Short mmCIF file of C-alpha atoms (C1' of nucleotides) in Angstrom, two decimals:
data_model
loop_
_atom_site.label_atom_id
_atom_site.label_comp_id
_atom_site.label_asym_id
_atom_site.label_seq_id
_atom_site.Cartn_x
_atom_site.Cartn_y
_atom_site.Cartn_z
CA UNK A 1 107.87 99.88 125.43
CA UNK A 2 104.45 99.14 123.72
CA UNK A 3 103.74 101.68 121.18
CA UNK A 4 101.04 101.78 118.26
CA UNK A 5 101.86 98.80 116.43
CA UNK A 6 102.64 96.88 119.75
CA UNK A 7 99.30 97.73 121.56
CA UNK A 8 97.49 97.37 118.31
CA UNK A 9 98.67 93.85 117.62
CA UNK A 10 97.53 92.92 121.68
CA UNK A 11 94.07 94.59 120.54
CA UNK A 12 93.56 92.48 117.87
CA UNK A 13 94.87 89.33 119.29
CA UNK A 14 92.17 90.10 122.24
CA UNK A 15 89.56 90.62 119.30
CA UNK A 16 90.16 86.74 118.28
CA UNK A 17 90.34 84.94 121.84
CA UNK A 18 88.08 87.17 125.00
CA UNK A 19 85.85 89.19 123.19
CA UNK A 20 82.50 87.26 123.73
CA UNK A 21 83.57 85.56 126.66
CA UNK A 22 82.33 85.68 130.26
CA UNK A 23 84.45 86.57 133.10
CA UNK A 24 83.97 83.95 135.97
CA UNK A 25 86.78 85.10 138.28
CA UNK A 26 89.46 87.67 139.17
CA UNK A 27 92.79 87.35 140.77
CA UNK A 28 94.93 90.31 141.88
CA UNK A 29 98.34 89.52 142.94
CA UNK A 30 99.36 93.50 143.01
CA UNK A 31 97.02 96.04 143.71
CA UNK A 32 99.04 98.92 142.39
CA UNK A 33 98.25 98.09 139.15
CA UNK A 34 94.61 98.55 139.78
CA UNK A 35 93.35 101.95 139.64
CA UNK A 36 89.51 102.35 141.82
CA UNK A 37 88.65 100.28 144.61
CA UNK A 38 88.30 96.31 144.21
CA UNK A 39 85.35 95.26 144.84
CA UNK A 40 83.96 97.56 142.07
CA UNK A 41 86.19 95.86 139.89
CA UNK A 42 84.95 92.41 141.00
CA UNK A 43 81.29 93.35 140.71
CA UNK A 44 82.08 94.92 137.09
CA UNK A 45 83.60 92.17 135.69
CA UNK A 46 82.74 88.47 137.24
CA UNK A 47 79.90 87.38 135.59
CA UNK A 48 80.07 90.13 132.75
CA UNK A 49 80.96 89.41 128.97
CA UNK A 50 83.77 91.25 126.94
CA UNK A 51 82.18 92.80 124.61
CA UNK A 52 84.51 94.71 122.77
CA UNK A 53 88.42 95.82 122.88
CA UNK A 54 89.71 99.07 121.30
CA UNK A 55 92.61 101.43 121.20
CA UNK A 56 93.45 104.94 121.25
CA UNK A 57 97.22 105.67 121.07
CA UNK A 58 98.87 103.49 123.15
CA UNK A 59 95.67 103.19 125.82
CA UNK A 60 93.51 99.48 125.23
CA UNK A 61 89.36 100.17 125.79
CA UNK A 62 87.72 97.00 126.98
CA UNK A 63 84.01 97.14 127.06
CA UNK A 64 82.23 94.66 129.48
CA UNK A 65 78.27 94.27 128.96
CA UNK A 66 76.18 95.67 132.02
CA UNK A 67 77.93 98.70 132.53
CA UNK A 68 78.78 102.07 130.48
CA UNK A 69 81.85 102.18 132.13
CA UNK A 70 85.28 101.15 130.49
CA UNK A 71 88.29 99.16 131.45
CA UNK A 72 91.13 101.18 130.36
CA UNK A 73 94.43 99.02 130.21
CA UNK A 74 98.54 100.89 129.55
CA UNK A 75 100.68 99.15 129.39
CA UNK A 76 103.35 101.77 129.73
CA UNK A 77 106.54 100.23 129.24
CA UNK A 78 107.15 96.77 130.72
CA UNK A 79 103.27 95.99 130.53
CA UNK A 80 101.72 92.92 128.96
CA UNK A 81 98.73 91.23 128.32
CA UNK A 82 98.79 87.85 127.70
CA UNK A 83 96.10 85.19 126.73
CA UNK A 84 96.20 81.73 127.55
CA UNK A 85 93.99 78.98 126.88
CA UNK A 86 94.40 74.98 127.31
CA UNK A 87 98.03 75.76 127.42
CA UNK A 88 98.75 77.64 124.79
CA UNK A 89 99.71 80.81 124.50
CA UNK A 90 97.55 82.76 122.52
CA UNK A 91 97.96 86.83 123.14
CA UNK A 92 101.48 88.66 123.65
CA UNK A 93 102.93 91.39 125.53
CA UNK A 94 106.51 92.25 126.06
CA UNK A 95 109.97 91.31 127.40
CA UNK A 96 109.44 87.45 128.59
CA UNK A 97 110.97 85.13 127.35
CA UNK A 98 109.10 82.29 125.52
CA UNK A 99 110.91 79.79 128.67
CA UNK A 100 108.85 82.14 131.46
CA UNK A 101 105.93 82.17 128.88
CA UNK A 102 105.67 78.75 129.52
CA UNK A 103 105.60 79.52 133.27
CA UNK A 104 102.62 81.17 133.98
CA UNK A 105 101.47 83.25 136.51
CA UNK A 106 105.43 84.31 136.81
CA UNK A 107 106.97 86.69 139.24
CA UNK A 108 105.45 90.09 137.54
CA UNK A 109 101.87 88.60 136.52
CA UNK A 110 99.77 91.34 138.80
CA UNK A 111 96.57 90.46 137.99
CA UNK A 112 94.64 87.16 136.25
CA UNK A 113 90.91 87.24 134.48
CA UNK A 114 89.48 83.94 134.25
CA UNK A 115 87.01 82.96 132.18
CA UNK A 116 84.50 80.76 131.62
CA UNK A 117 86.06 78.36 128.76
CA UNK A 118 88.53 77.79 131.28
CA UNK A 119 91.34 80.53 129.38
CA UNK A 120 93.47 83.20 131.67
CA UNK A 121 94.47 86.54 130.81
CA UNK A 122 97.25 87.36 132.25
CA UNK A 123 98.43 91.42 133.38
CA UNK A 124 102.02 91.20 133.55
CA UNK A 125 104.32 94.64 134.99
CA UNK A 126 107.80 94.03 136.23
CA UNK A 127 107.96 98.25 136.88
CA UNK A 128 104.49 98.55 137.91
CA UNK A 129 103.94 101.22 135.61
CA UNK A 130 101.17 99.92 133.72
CA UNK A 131 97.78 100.22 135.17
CA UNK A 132 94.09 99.27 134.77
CA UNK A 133 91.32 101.18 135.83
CA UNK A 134 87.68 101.90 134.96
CA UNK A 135 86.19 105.32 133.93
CA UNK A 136 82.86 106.63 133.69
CA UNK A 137 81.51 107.51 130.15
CA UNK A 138 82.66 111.41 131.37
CA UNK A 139 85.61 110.33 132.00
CA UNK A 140 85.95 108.43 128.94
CA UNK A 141 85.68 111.61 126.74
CA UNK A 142 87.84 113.36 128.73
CA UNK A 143 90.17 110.90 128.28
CA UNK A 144 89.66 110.49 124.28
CA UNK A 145 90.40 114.82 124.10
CA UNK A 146 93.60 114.14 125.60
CA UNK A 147 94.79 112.34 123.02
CA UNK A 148 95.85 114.25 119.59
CA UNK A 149 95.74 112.78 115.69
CA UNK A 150 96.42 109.17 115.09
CA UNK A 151 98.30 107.81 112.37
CA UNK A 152 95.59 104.87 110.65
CA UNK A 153 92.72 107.03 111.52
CA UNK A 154 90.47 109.49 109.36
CA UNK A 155 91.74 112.60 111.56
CA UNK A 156 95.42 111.99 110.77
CA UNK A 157 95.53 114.53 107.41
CA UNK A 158 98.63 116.14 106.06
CA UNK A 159 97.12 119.54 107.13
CA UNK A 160 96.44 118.54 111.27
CA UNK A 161 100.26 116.99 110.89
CA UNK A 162 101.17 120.42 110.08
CA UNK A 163 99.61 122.43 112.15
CA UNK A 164 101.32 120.84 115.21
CA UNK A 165 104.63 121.80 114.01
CA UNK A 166 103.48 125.50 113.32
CA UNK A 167 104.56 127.93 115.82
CA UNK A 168 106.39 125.33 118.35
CA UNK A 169 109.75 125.93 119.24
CA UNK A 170 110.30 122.46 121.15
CA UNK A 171 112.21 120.03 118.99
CA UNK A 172 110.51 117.67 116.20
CA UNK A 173 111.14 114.78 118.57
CA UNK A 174 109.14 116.13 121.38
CA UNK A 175 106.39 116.83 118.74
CA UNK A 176 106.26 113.02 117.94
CA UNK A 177 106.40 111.88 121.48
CA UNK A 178 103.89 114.22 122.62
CA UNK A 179 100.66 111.91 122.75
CA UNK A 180 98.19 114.80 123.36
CA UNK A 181 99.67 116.44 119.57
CA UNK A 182 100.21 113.04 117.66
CA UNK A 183 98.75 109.51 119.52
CA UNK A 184 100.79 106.50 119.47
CA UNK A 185 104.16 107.19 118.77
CA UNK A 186 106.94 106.29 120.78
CA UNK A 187 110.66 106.70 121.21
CA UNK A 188 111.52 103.98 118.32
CA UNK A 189 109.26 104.53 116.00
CA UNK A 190 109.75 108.40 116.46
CA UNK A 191 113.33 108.02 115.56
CA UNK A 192 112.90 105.73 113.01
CA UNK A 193 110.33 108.08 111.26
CA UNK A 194 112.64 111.11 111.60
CA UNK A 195 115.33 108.56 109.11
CA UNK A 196 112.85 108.45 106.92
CA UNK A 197 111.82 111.71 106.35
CA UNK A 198 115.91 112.66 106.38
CA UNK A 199 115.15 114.66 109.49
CA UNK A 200 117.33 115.17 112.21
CA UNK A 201 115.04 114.79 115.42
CA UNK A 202 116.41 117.59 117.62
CA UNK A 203 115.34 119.88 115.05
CA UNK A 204 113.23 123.10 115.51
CA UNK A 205 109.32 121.93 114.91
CA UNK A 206 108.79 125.47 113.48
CA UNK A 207 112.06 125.21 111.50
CA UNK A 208 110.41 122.64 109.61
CA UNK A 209 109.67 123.37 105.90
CA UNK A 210 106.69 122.60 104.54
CA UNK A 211 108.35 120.00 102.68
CA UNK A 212 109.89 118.57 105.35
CA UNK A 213 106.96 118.37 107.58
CA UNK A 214 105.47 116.51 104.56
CA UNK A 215 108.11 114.29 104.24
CA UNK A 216 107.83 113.61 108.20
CA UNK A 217 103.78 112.94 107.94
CA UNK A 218 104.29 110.36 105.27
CA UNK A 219 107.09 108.84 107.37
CA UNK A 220 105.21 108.39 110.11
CA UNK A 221 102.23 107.32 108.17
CA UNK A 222 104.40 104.64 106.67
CA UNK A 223 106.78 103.03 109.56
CA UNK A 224 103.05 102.95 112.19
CA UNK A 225 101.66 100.49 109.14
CA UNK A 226 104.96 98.57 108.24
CA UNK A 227 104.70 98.13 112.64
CA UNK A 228 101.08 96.76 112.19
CA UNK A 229 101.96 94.76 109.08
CA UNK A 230 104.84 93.22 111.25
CA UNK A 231 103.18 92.64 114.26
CA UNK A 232 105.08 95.29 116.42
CA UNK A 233 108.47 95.33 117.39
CA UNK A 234 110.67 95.29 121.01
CA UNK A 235 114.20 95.13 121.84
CA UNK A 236 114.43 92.93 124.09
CA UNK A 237 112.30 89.50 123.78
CA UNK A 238 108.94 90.56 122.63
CA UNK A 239 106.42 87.86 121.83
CA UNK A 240 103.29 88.34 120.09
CA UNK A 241 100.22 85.93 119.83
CA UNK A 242 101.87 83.14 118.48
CA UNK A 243 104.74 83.23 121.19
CA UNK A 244 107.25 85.14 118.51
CA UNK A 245 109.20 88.05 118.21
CA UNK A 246 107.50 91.02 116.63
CA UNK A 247 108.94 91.42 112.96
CA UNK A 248 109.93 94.86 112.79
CA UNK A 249 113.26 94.69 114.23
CA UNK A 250 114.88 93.75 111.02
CA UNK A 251 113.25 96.87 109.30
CA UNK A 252 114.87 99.22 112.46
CA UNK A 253 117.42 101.82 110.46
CA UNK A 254 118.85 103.99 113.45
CA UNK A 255 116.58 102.84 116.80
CA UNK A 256 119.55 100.82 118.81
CA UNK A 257 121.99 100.58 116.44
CA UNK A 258 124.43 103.19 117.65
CA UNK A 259 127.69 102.93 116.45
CA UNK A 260 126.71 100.78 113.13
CA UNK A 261 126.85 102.28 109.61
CA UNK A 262 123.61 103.27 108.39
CA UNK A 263 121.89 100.93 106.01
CA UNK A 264 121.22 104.08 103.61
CA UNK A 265 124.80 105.87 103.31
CA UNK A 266 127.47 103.59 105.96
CA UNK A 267 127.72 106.56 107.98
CA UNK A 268 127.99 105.40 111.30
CA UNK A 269 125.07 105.84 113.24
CA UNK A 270 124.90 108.27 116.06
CA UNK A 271 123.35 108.59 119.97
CA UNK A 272 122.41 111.66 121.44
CA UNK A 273 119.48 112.67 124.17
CA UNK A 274 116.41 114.85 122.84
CA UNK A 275 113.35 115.24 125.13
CA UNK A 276 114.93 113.38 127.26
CA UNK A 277 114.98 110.01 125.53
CA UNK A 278 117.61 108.17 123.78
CA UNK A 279 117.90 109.14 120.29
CA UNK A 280 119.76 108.06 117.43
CA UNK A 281 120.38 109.39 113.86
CA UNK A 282 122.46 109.56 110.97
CA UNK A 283 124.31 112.76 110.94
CA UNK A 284 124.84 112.66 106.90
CA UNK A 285 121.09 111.10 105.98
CA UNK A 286 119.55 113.39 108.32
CA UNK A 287 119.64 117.13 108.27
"C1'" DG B 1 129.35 95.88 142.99
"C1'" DA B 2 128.03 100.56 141.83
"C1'" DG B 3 125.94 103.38 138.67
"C1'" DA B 4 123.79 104.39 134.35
"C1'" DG B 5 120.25 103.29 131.15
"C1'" DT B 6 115.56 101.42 129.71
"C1'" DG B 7 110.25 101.18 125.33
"C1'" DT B 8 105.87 105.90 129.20
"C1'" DT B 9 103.62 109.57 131.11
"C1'" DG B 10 101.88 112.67 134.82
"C1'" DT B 11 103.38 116.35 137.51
"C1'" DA B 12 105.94 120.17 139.07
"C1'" DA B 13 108.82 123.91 138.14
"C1'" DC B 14 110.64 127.36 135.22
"C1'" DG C 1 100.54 128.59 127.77
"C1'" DG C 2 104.82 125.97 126.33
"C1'" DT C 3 108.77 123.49 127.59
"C1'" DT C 4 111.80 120.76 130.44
"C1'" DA C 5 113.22 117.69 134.24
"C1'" DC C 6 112.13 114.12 136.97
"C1'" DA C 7 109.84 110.48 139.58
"C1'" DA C 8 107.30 106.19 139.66
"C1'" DC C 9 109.88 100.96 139.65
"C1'" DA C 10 112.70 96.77 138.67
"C1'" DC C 11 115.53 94.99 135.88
"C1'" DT C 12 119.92 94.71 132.53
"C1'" DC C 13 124.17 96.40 130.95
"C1'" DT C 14 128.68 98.61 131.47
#
DNA sequence: GAGAGTGTTGTAAC
DNA sequence: GGTTACAACACTCT
């Protein structure tokens, strides 16, 4: 589930409440999850300091002092992250209620940081999707190429947007989804940028206009910042930091509301499958 | 109760 | 190479 805004708004809830702190113990529950051996994991982290977290796409970058390695968290779709400190809970993730929230380690927490103030990050997974694993500073690059333009970031110009779209055949939804062409972007916000920009998602890329693909870029550019600015979104019961639901979901105009009229023209709201994802659209707002 | 669907992505096959 | 289908897994919904 976690895309841009989602992971974002875990990054910068881990900004406020680990980074500086040291890491006095580590409990794995579910060594799937953990990518490398783990006793290199153990020696990495107990006793180390968080020293920074960042984001590329949907991937989190912790950086622990004493090593030039980096602890690479996805979440992938049921993945969560969630802080807790003399009770409270402090960081989000996805898809537990605020009842389990109260009730951690729960049934899918794989793995548990604790640190020296006492607070508990939990790594929750109920598909065991979501991994963690540490890369060299090689690998780290070679991981960073993978990943294509980012809406929010410097590289993300109308002219790289475009470019993308030239000469592929595959349809403007694949585009979007595709994180090593655009980073971050996910099956929601992907349909709900394609409303926007009065695009119909199973659409040629190279069919595009020029008009069109700048219609798309500023969609995109736009619904990624409203996601930020509302603290991410989920369908089911997604809690951020504070333990409440992201705010987007009132701001969704075709993402899960199949069958409804559209909020633009009362059209009724359509389903379909492109690139192999559920994907819905308004058949008169949408060309 | 069985079967389809679910927010991701790496891999294999065409 | 670009594109598509599917598996990885556990849960919910129909």
């Amino acid at each position: 589930m976690p895309e841009l805004p989602e992971v974002e708004t875990v990054r910068r809830d881990l900004v406020r409440h680990i980074v500086g702190k040291t890491i006095t113990g580590l409990v794995l529950s579910q060594t799937k999850v953990v990518r490398g051996k783990r006793d290199v994991f153990e020696q990495a982290l107990i006793s180390h300091r968080i020293t920074s977290v960042d984001r590329i796409g949907k991937l989190l970058i912790l950086s622990v002092d004493g090593t030039y390695q980096k602890l690479l968290v996805h979440l992938k779709m049921t993945g969560q992250l969630i802080y807790r400190a003399n009770g409270t809970v402090i960081a989000g993730g996805h898809s537990l209620t605020k009842q389990s929230l109260d009730d951690l380690p729960n049934k899918h927490t794989r793995a548990v940081v604790h640190f020296a103030d006492g607070g508990r990050l939990f790594f929750n997974d109920m598909r065991l999707f979501a991994y963690i694993e540490f890369v060299s500073p090689e690998r780290m690059e070679q991981v960073r190429a993978g990943y294509g333009v980012e809406p929010g970031t410097a590289g993300f110009t109308k002219q790289a947007f475009a470019t993308v779209f030239h000469k592929r055949t595959t349809s403007v939804k694949a585009i979007l989804l595709n994180q090593s062409l655009i980073a971050g972007v996910g099956n929601i916000y992907a349909d709900e940028a394609c409303f926007r920009a009065g695009i119909r998602p199973m659409r040629r890329a190279n069919q595009l206009t020029e008009k069109e693909i700048g219609l798309l870029y500023r969609a995109v550019d736009d619904v990624i910042k409203l996601g930020i600015e509302k603290r991410g979104t989920t369908f089911n019961h997604f809690v951020d930091g504070d333990g409440n639901s992201g705010g987007f979901l009132p701001f969704l105009k075709v993402y899960g509301r199949t069958g409804k009229p559209c909020k633009r023209c009362h059209a009724i709201i359509k389903k379909t499958v492109c690139a192999g994802r559920g994907t819905h659209y308004c058949s008169k707002c949408q060309k």
